[in-house]
CSV table of C-alpha atoms in Angstrom, one decimal:
chain,number,residue,atom,x,y,z
Z,1,MET,CA,129.1,180.3,94.3
Z,2,SER,CA,127.8,176.8,94.4
Z,3,LEU,CA,129.9,174.1,96.0
Z,4,PRO,CA,131.0,171.1,93.9
Z,5,ARG,CA,129.3,167.8,94.3
Z,6,GLN,CA,131.2,164.7,95.2
Z,7,PHE,CA,130.2,161.1,95.0
Z,8,ARG,CA,129.6,160.0,98.6
Z,9,PRO,CA,127.3,156.9,98.7
Z,10,GLY,CA,125.8,155.9,102.0
Z,11,LEU,CA,126.0,152.4,103.3
Z,12,VAL,CA,122.4,151.5,103.2
Z,13,PRO,CA,121.9,152.7,99.5
Z,14,SER,CA,125.0,150.9,98.5
Z,15,LEU,CA,123.9,147.6,100.0
Z,16,THR,CA,120.4,148.0,98.5
Z,17,VAL,CA,122.0,148.5,95.0
Z,18,ALA,CA,124.4,145.6,95.6
Z,19,VAL,CA,121.4,143.3,96.2
Z,20,LEU,CA,118.8,144.6,93.7
Z,21,LEU,CA,121.0,145.3,90.7
Z,22,PRO,CA,122.2,141.8,90.1
Z,23,LEU,CA,118.6,140.6,90.7
Z,24,PHE,CA,117.1,142.9,88.1
Z,25,LEU,CA,119.8,142.0,85.6
Z,26,THR,CA,119.4,138.3,86.2
Z,27,MET,CA,115.7,138.5,85.8
Z,28,GLY,CA,116.1,140.5,82.6
Z,29,TYR,CA,118.5,138.0,81.0
Z,30,TRP,CA,116.3,135.1,82.2
Z,31,GLN,CA,113.4,136.7,80.3
Z,32,LEU,CA,115.5,137.0,77.2
Z,33,GLN,CA,116.4,133.3,77.5
Z,34,ARG,CA,112.7,132.5,77.8
Z,35,ALA,CA,112.0,134.5,74.7
Z,36,GLU,CA,114.6,132.5,72.8
Z,37,GLU,CA,113.1,129.3,74.0
Z,38,LYS,CA,109.7,130.5,72.9
Z,39,ARG,CA,111.2,131.5,69.5
Z,40,GLU,CA,112.3,127.9,69.0
Z,41,LEU,CA,108.9,126.7,70.1
Z,42,GLN,CA,107.2,129.1,67.7
Z,43,ALA,CA,109.2,127.7,64.9
Z,44,GLU,CA,108.1,124.2,65.9
Z,45,TYR,CA,104.4,125.4,66.0
Z,46,ASP,CA,104.7,126.8,62.5
Z,47,ALA,CA,106.5,123.8,61.1
Z,48,ARG,CA,103.8,121.4,62.6
Z,49,ALA,CA,100.9,123.5,61.5
Z,50,THR,CA,102.1,123.8,57.9
Z,51,GLY,CA,103.6,120.3,57.6
Z,52,PRO,CA,102.0,117.1,56.5
Z,53,THR,CA,98.6,116.3,57.9
Z,54,ILE,CA,98.5,113.6,60.5
Z,55,LYS,CA,95.7,111.0,60.9
Z,56,VAL,CA,94.2,110.7,64.3
Z,57,GLU,CA,94.3,107.1,65.4
Z,58,ALA,CA,91.5,105.1,67.0
Z,59,ARG,CA,93.4,104.9,70.3
Z,60,VAL,CA,94.1,107.5,72.9
Z,61,GLN,CA,97.3,109.1,71.9
Z,62,ARG,CA,99.8,111.2,73.9
Z,63,PRO,CA,99.3,115.0,73.6
Z,64,GLU,CA,102.7,115.5,72.0
Z,65,GLU,CA,101.8,113.2,69.2
Z,66,LEU,CA,99.1,115.5,68.0
Z,67,GLN,CA,99.5,119.0,69.6
Z,68,PHE,CA,100.0,121.8,67.0
Z,69,TYR,CA,99.9,119.4,64.1
Z,70,ARG,CA,97.4,119.7,61.3
Z,71,VAL,CA,95.3,116.5,61.7
Z,72,ILE,CA,92.6,114.7,59.9
Z,73,ALA,CA,89.9,112.3,61.3
Z,74,ARG,CA,86.7,110.7,60.3
Z,75,GLY,CA,83.8,110.0,62.6
Z,76,TYR,CA,80.3,110.7,63.8
Z,77,TYR,CA,79.3,113.8,65.7
Z,78,GLU,CA,77.6,113.2,69.1
Z,79,THR,CA,75.7,115.9,70.9
Z,80,GLY,CA,75.1,114.2,74.3
Z,81,TYR,CA,78.3,115.6,75.7
Z,82,GLN,CA,78.7,118.7,73.7
Z,83,VAL,CA,80.2,121.8,75.3
Z,84,LEU,CA,79.4,125.5,74.8
Z,85,VAL,CA,82.4,127.6,76.0
Z,86,ASP,CA,80.9,130.8,77.3
Z,87,ASN,CA,82.1,134.4,77.1
Z,88,ARG,CA,83.8,134.2,73.7
Z,89,VAL,CA,83.7,137.5,71.9
Z,90,HIS,CA,83.8,138.0,68.1
Z,91,GLN,CA,83.7,141.4,66.6
Z,92,GLY,CA,82.4,142.9,69.8
Z,93,GLN,CA,79.5,140.4,70.2
Z,94,ALA,CA,79.3,137.8,72.9
Z,95,GLY,CA,78.8,134.2,72.2
Z,96,TYR,CA,80.0,130.6,72.6
Z,97,GLU,CA,82.5,128.3,71.0
Z,98,VAL,CA,80.9,125.0,70.2
Z,99,ILE,CA,83.0,121.9,71.0
Z,100,THR,CA,81.5,118.6,69.8
Z,101,PRO,CA,82.8,115.1,70.4
Z,102,LEU,CA,83.5,113.0,67.3
Z,103,ARG,CA,83.3,109.3,67.7
Z,104,LEU,CA,86.0,107.6,65.7
Z,105,PRO,CA,84.9,104.6,63.6
Z,106,ASP,CA,85.3,101.1,65.1
Z,107,SER,CA,86.3,102.6,68.4
Z,108,ASP,CA,84.9,104.1,71.6
Z,109,VAL,CA,87.4,106.9,71.5
Z,110,ARG,CA,86.1,110.5,70.9
Z,111,LEU,CA,87.9,113.4,69.5
Z,112,LEU,CA,86.8,116.9,70.5
Z,113,VAL,CA,86.2,119.3,67.7
Z,114,ASN,CA,85.9,123.1,68.1
Z,115,ARG,CA,83.4,123.9,65.4
Z,116,GLY,CA,83.7,127.6,65.8
Z,117,TRP,CA,81.8,130.6,67.3
Z,118,VAL,CA,78.1,131.2,67.5
Z,119,PRO,CA,76.4,134.4,68.8
Z,120,LEU,CA,74.7,134.4,72.2
Z,121,GLY,CA,71.2,135.1,71.0
Z,122,ALA,CA,68.4,136.9,72.8
Z,123,ASP,CA,69.4,135.6,76.3
Z,124,ARG,CA,71.2,132.8,78.0
Z,125,ARG,CA,68.1,130.8,78.8
Z,126,HIS,CA,67.8,129.8,75.2
Z,127,LEU,CA,70.8,128.1,73.7
Z,128,PRO,CA,71.6,128.7,70.0
Z,129,ALA,CA,70.8,126.1,67.3
Z,130,ILE,CA,74.1,124.1,67.0
Z,131,GLU,CA,72.9,120.7,65.8
Z,132,PRO,CA,75.8,119.0,63.9
Z,133,PRO,CA,75.4,117.2,60.6
Z,134,GLY,CA,74.6,113.5,60.7
Z,135,GLY,CA,76.5,110.7,59.0
Z,136,LEU,CA,80.2,110.1,58.6
Z,137,GLN,CA,82.2,113.4,58.7
Z,138,GLU,CA,85.8,114.2,57.8
Z,139,ILE,CA,87.3,116.9,59.9
Z,140,VAL,CA,90.6,118.7,59.3
Z,141,GLY,CA,92.2,121.2,61.6
Z,142,VAL,CA,95.0,122.1,64.0
Z,143,ALA,CA,95.1,120.1,67.2
Z,144,THR,CA,95.5,122.1,70.4
Z,145,VAL,CA,95.8,121.3,74.1
Z,146,PRO,CA,93.5,123.7,76.2
Z,147,SER,CA,95.3,125.6,78.9
Z,148,GLU,CA,95.0,124.3,82.4
Z,149,LYS,CA,95.4,127.8,83.8
Z,150,ASN,CA,91.9,129.2,83.5
Z,151,PHE,CA,90.3,132.2,85.2
Z,152,MET,CA,87.0,131.1,86.8
Z,153,LEU,CA,84.2,133.6,87.4
Z,154,ALA,CA,82.5,131.0,89.6
Z,155,LYS,CA,82.9,127.4,90.7
Z,156,PRO,CA,81.6,125.1,88.0
Z,157,GLU,CA,78.4,123.2,88.8
Z,158,PRO,CA,78.8,119.5,89.6
Z,159,LEU,CA,78.1,117.3,86.6
Z,160,ASP,CA,76.6,114.5,88.7
Z,161,ARG,CA,73.2,116.2,88.5
Z,162,GLY,CA,73.1,115.9,84.8
Z,163,TRP,CA,75.1,117.3,81.9
Z,164,GLN,CA,75.7,121.0,81.9
Z,165,PRO,CA,76.4,122.1,78.3
Z,166,VAL,CA,77.6,125.7,79.1
Z,167,TRP,CA,81.2,125.8,80.5
Z,168,GLN,CA,83.4,128.8,81.4
Z,169,ASN,CA,86.5,127.1,80.0
Z,170,MET,CA,87.4,123.9,78.2
Z,171,ASP,CA,88.7,121.9,81.1
Z,172,MET,CA,90.0,118.6,79.7
Z,173,ALA,CA,90.5,117.0,83.1
Z,174,ARG,CA,87.0,117.8,84.1
Z,175,TYR,CA,85.6,116.6,80.8
Z,176,ARG,CA,87.5,113.3,80.9
Z,177,ALA,CA,86.2,112.7,84.5
Z,178,ALA,CA,82.6,113.4,83.5
Z,179,VAL,CA,82.1,111.4,80.3
Z,180,PRO,CA,81.8,107.6,80.0
Z,181,PHE,CA,84.2,107.2,77.1
Z,182,PRO,CA,88.0,107.8,76.4
Z,183,VAL,CA,88.9,111.1,74.9
Z,184,GLN,CA,91.9,112.2,72.8
Z,185,PRO,CA,93.9,114.8,74.8
Z,186,VAL,CA,93.4,117.6,72.2
Z,187,VAL,CA,90.7,119.8,70.8
Z,188,VAL,CA,90.9,120.3,67.0
Z,189,LEU,CA,90.2,123.8,65.7
Z,190,LEU,CA,88.1,122.9,62.6
Z,191,ASP,CA,89.6,124.3,59.5
Z,192,PRO,CA,87.7,127.4,58.2
Z,193,GLU,CA,87.4,125.7,54.8
Z,194,SER,CA,85.9,122.6,56.2
Z,195,SER,CA,82.2,121.8,55.4
Z,196,ALA,CA,81.9,119.5,58.5
Z,197,GLY,CA,79.3,121.5,60.4
Z,198,GLY,CA,81.3,124.5,61.4
Z,199,PHE,CA,80.4,128.0,62.4
Z,200,THR,CA,82.5,131.2,62.5
Z,201,ARG,CA,86.1,130.1,62.5
Z,202,GLU,CA,88.6,133.0,62.5
Z,203,TRP,CA,91.4,131.2,64.4
Z,204,SER,CA,94.4,133.3,65.5
Z,205,ARG,CA,97.9,132.0,64.6
Z,206,LEU,CA,99.3,129.9,67.5
Z,207,ASN,CA,101.5,132.3,69.5
Z,208,ALA,CA,104.2,131.1,71.8
Z,209,GLY,CA,104.4,134.5,73.6
Z,210,ILE,CA,107.8,135.8,72.5
Z,211,ALA,CA,106.8,139.4,72.7
Z,212,VAL,CA,105.6,139.0,76.3
Z,213,HIS,CA,109.0,137.8,77.5
Z,214,LYS,CA,110.8,140.5,75.6
Z,215,GLY,CA,108.5,143.0,77.3
Z,216,TYR,CA,109.3,141.6,80.7
Z,217,ALA,CA,113.0,141.7,80.0
Z,218,PHE,CA,112.8,145.4,79.0
Z,219,GLN,CA,111.0,146.2,82.2
Z,220,TRP,CA,113.7,144.5,84.3
Z,221,PHE,CA,116.5,146.2,82.5
Z,222,MET,CA,114.7,149.6,82.9
Z,223,LEU,CA,114.4,148.9,86.6
Z,224,ALA,CA,118.1,148.3,86.7
Z,225,VAL,CA,118.9,151.5,84.9
Z,226,ALA,CA,116.5,153.5,87.1
Z,227,LEU,CA,118.1,152.0,90.2
Z,228,VAL,CA,121.6,153.0,89.1
Z,229,VAL,CA,120.5,156.5,88.1
Z,230,ILE,CA,118.7,157.1,91.4
Z,231,TYR,CA,121.7,155.7,93.4
Z,232,PHE,CA,124.2,158.0,91.7
Z,233,PHE,CA,121.9,161.1,91.9
Z,234,MET,CA,121.2,160.6,95.6
Z,235,SER,CA,124.9,159.8,96.4
Z,236,ARG,CA,126.2,163.1,95.0
Z,237,ARG,CA,126.4,165.7,97.8
Z,238,ARG,CA,127.7,169.2,98.1
Z,239,ASP,CA,130.9,169.5,100.2
Z,240,GLY,CA,129.3,172.2,102.3
Z,241,ALA,CA,126.2,170.1,103.0
Z,242,LYS,CA,128.4,167.2,104.0
Z,243,ARG,CA,130.5,169.3,106.3
Z,244,GLN,CA,127.4,170.7,108.0
Z,245,GLU,CA,126.1,167.1,108.6
Z,246,GLU,CA,129.5,166.2,110.1
Z,247,ASP,CA,129.5,169.3,112.4
Z,248,LYS,CA,126.1,168.5,113.8
Z,249,PRO,CA,126.3,167.3,117.4
């Protein structure tokens, strides 16, 4: 006949649960709060991207004046400080994203335009043909601010030895420091319907990352549940086993 089990928690497990359980729950609720903030941000993204088109001015604007808005600008492409962002994959094929500065009329300010993706080609020693069209161009697209948190495979080469057109990431701070002209703080994703010298442009919808925070919240809550289950399972002891432990010298 098996002896009944009773709930007899130990001091150390109880202290561990008392510390970790509130932590896990707090982190879970914090991630839910972050998800709600990102939901509001996503609504703002969508409203800006589908709202009225904003004209880019011939002065350096603040990022928040342009970011996520659908913008329009006229100017002249310049290839002297063009950037090919490496390791961009489209349908399983490696290639580059082509970012070309657009000089705004009657101004020395440039606006960076992501003209889309081009395939790598035979090897990296020969860059693809990416010459932009000449003359005055009108570009339309969504303005984005490149992330400042980039994974670097290697330290970028110094630009004081001459312009290096192939970059691992679009680093705006590095770009501004390297060029002799002022630059708008955004990169415009050229509209897929635009005829202003674009390449493959299958842009993803701007995503605030709501699902990521919901996933983190789920993980924290599951850790809390697992902690409680393990605590109660390990704290249930048979009376006989407990007495044997107490009788030991």
